[in-house]
Coordinates of C-alpha atoms in Angstrom, one line a residue:
M75 CA 109.1 52.2 -78.0
V76 CA 108.9 50.1 -80.9
D77 CA 109.8 51.7 -84.2
T78 CA 107.0 50.6 -86.3
S79 CA 108.0 52.7 -89.6
A80 CA 110.0 50.1 -91.3
A81 CA 107.0 47.6 -91.0
I82 CA 104.4 50.3 -92.2
R83 CA 106.4 51.0 -95.2
R84 CA 106.5 47.9 -96.5
G85 CA 102.9 46.7 -95.4
H86 CA 101.3 49.9 -95.9
P87 CA 101.1 49.6 -99.8
I88 CA 100.2 45.5 -99.5
I89 CA 97.2 46.1 -97.6
F90 CA 95.7 49.1 -99.0
I91 CA 96.4 47.4 -102.6
L92 CA 94.4 44.4 -100.9
F93 CA 91.7 46.6 -99.8
T94 CA 91.6 48.6 -103.5
A95 CA 91.2 45.1 -105.2
L96 CA 88.6 44.1 -103.0
S97 CA 87.0 47.5 -103.3
F98 CA 86.9 47.4 -107.1
I99 CA 85.1 43.7 -106.8
T100 CA 82.6 44.9 -104.5
A101 CA 81.8 48.1 -106.9
V102 CA 82.0 45.7 -109.7
I103 CA 79.8 43.5 -108.9
A104 CA 77.2 45.8 -107.1
S105 CA 77.5 48.1 -110.0
T106 CA 76.5 45.1 -112.2
L107 CA 73.9 44.3 -110.3
V108 CA 72.0 47.5 -110.1
S109 CA 72.4 47.6 -113.7
D110 CA 70.7 44.4 -114.3
Y111 CA 68.0 45.3 -111.9
N112 CA 67.3 48.3 -113.4
S113 CA 67.2 46.9 -117.0
N114 CA 65.2 44.1 -116.0
N115 CA 62.9 45.7 -113.0
N116 CA 63.5 42.4 -110.9
A117 CA 65.1 43.3 -107.7
P118 CA 64.2 40.9 -104.9
S119 CA 63.1 43.6 -102.6
D120 CA 63.5 46.8 -102.0
G121 CA 66.0 46.2 -98.7
V122 CA 68.3 44.3 -101.2
N123 CA 68.0 47.1 -103.9
G124 CA 68.9 49.6 -101.2
A125 CA 72.0 47.6 -99.9
V126 CA 73.3 46.7 -103.2
R127 CA 72.7 50.4 -104.2
F128 CA 74.6 51.5 -100.9
L129 CA 77.6 48.9 -101.7
V130 CA 78.0 50.6 -105.4
F131 CA 78.8 53.8 -103.3
C132 CA 81.0 52.2 -100.6
G133 CA 82.8 50.0 -103.6
W134 CA 83.6 53.0 -105.7
W135 CA 84.6 55.1 -102.9
G136 CA 87.0 52.3 -101.5
F137 CA 88.5 52.1 -104.5
L138 CA 88.9 55.5 -105.3
F139 CA 90.5 56.6 -102.1
G140 CA 92.7 53.3 -101.5
I141 CA 94.2 54.5 -104.9
L142 CA 94.9 58.2 -103.4
F143 CA 95.9 56.7 -100.3
T144 CA 98.4 54.5 -101.8
V145 CA 99.8 56.9 -104.4
F146 CA 100.0 59.9 -101.7
F147 CA 102.2 57.2 -99.1
L148 CA 104.5 56.1 -101.8
T149 CA 105.3 59.7 -103.2
G150 CA 105.5 61.0 -99.7
K151 CA 103.0 63.7 -100.7
G152 CA 99.6 64.4 -99.1
G153 CA 100.3 66.5 -96.0
I154 CA 97.3 65.8 -93.6
L155 CA 95.8 63.2 -95.7
T156 CA 98.5 60.8 -95.0
S157 CA 99.1 61.6 -91.4
I158 CA 98.0 59.4 -88.4
A159 CA 94.8 61.3 -87.8
G160 CA 94.1 61.5 -91.7
H161 CA 94.5 57.3 -91.9
G162 CA 92.5 57.1 -88.8
I163 CA 89.5 59.4 -89.7
W164 CA 89.5 57.6 -93.5
I165 CA 89.8 54.1 -92.4
F166 CA 87.0 54.7 -89.4
L167 CA 84.6 56.3 -92.1
T168 CA 85.3 53.7 -94.9
W169 CA 84.7 51.1 -92.0
L170 CA 81.3 52.5 -91.1
F171 CA 80.1 52.5 -94.5
F172 CA 81.4 48.6 -95.3
V173 CA 79.9 47.4 -92.3
A174 CA 76.4 49.5 -93.2
G175 CA 76.4 48.0 -96.4
A176 CA 77.5 44.4 -95.8
G177 CA 75.5 44.3 -92.7
A178 CA 72.3 45.5 -94.8
L179 CA 72.7 43.0 -97.6
T180 CA 73.0 40.2 -95.0
N181 CA 70.0 41.2 -93.3
N182 CA 68.2 41.4 -96.6
V183 CA 69.2 38.3 -97.8
D184 CA 68.1 35.8 -95.1
G185 CA 70.7 33.1 -95.2
S186 CA 70.6 31.4 -98.8
C187 CA 69.0 33.2 -101.2
G188 CA 68.6 30.1 -103.4
N189 CA 65.6 28.7 -101.4
R190 CA 63.4 31.5 -103.0
G191 CA 63.8 30.3 -106.4
P192 CA 63.2 32.6 -109.2
S193 CA 61.8 35.5 -107.1
F194 CA 65.5 36.1 -106.3
P195 CA 67.3 36.9 -109.4
Y196 CA 71.1 36.8 -109.6
C197 CA 71.2 34.8 -106.3
N198 CA 74.9 33.8 -106.7
S199 CA 76.1 37.2 -107.6
V200 CA 74.4 38.7 -104.1
K201 CA 76.1 36.0 -102.1
A202 CA 79.5 37.1 -104.0
L203 CA 78.7 40.7 -103.3
E204 CA 78.3 40.0 -99.6
A205 CA 81.3 37.8 -99.3
F206 CA 83.5 40.7 -100.7
S207 CA 81.9 43.5 -98.8
W208 CA 82.7 41.4 -95.7
M209 CA 86.0 40.7 -97.0
A210 CA 87.0 44.3 -97.5
W211 CA 85.3 45.1 -94.1
I212 CA 87.8 42.5 -91.9
I213 CA 90.8 44.1 -94.1
L214 CA 89.5 47.5 -92.8
T215 CA 89.4 46.6 -89.0
L216 CA 92.7 45.0 -89.4
M217 CA 93.6 48.4 -91.1
L218 CA 92.0 50.4 -88.0
G219 CA 93.6 48.6 -85.4
I220 CA 97.1 49.5 -86.7
V221 CA 96.6 52.8 -87.3
A222 CA 94.9 52.8 -83.5
F223 CA 98.2 51.0 -82.5
V224 CA 100.5 53.6 -84.2
G225 CA 98.6 56.6 -82.8
A226 CA 98.5 55.3 -79.4
G227 CA 102.7 54.8 -79.7
S228 CA 102.8 58.6 -81.3
F229 CA 100.9 59.7 -78.3
R230 CA 103.1 57.9 -75.8
G231 CA 106.3 59.0 -78.1
G232 CA 105.4 62.7 -77.5
R233 CA 104.5 63.1 -81.4
S234 CA 101.5 64.6 -83.1
V235 CA 99.2 62.3 -84.9
K236 CA 99.3 65.0 -87.7
E237 CA 103.0 63.3 -88.3
G238 CA 103.3 60.9 -91.0
L239 CA 102.2 57.4 -90.5
A240 CA 105.5 55.8 -91.1

């Protein structure tokens, strides 16, 4: 059995801070786009508008819970929230949110929004939102794999997934 606790104690804050930063950037870009679309009434389509609004939720969800998980992990508090199961459930749910939001935006942008001309306002911001939401999803995929690896190791070692991650 490989002891992963030292690597997790070092890596957990790093990967969660990276994810939290990407979530914050996603939330700010999406919030700005929603504000601009609302004030100017110029959303390129209902699909883009809906995807951007959902990514506002995803970004702030990831940012707030990312901070909570990091603080609870560093302080050693949080109980079931900071357990292997707690991490797995939250990461999987957040992974689903981000893949749905990023996929919906990608589907509604249809490649290069620059080809649409003035009918697609804030094209560069939409493309940046798309990129940051996919980057957050990639980080979540990595986190989900690590939690699955640690969870499988805890089952093989006779431990419970209710125990702490490290």
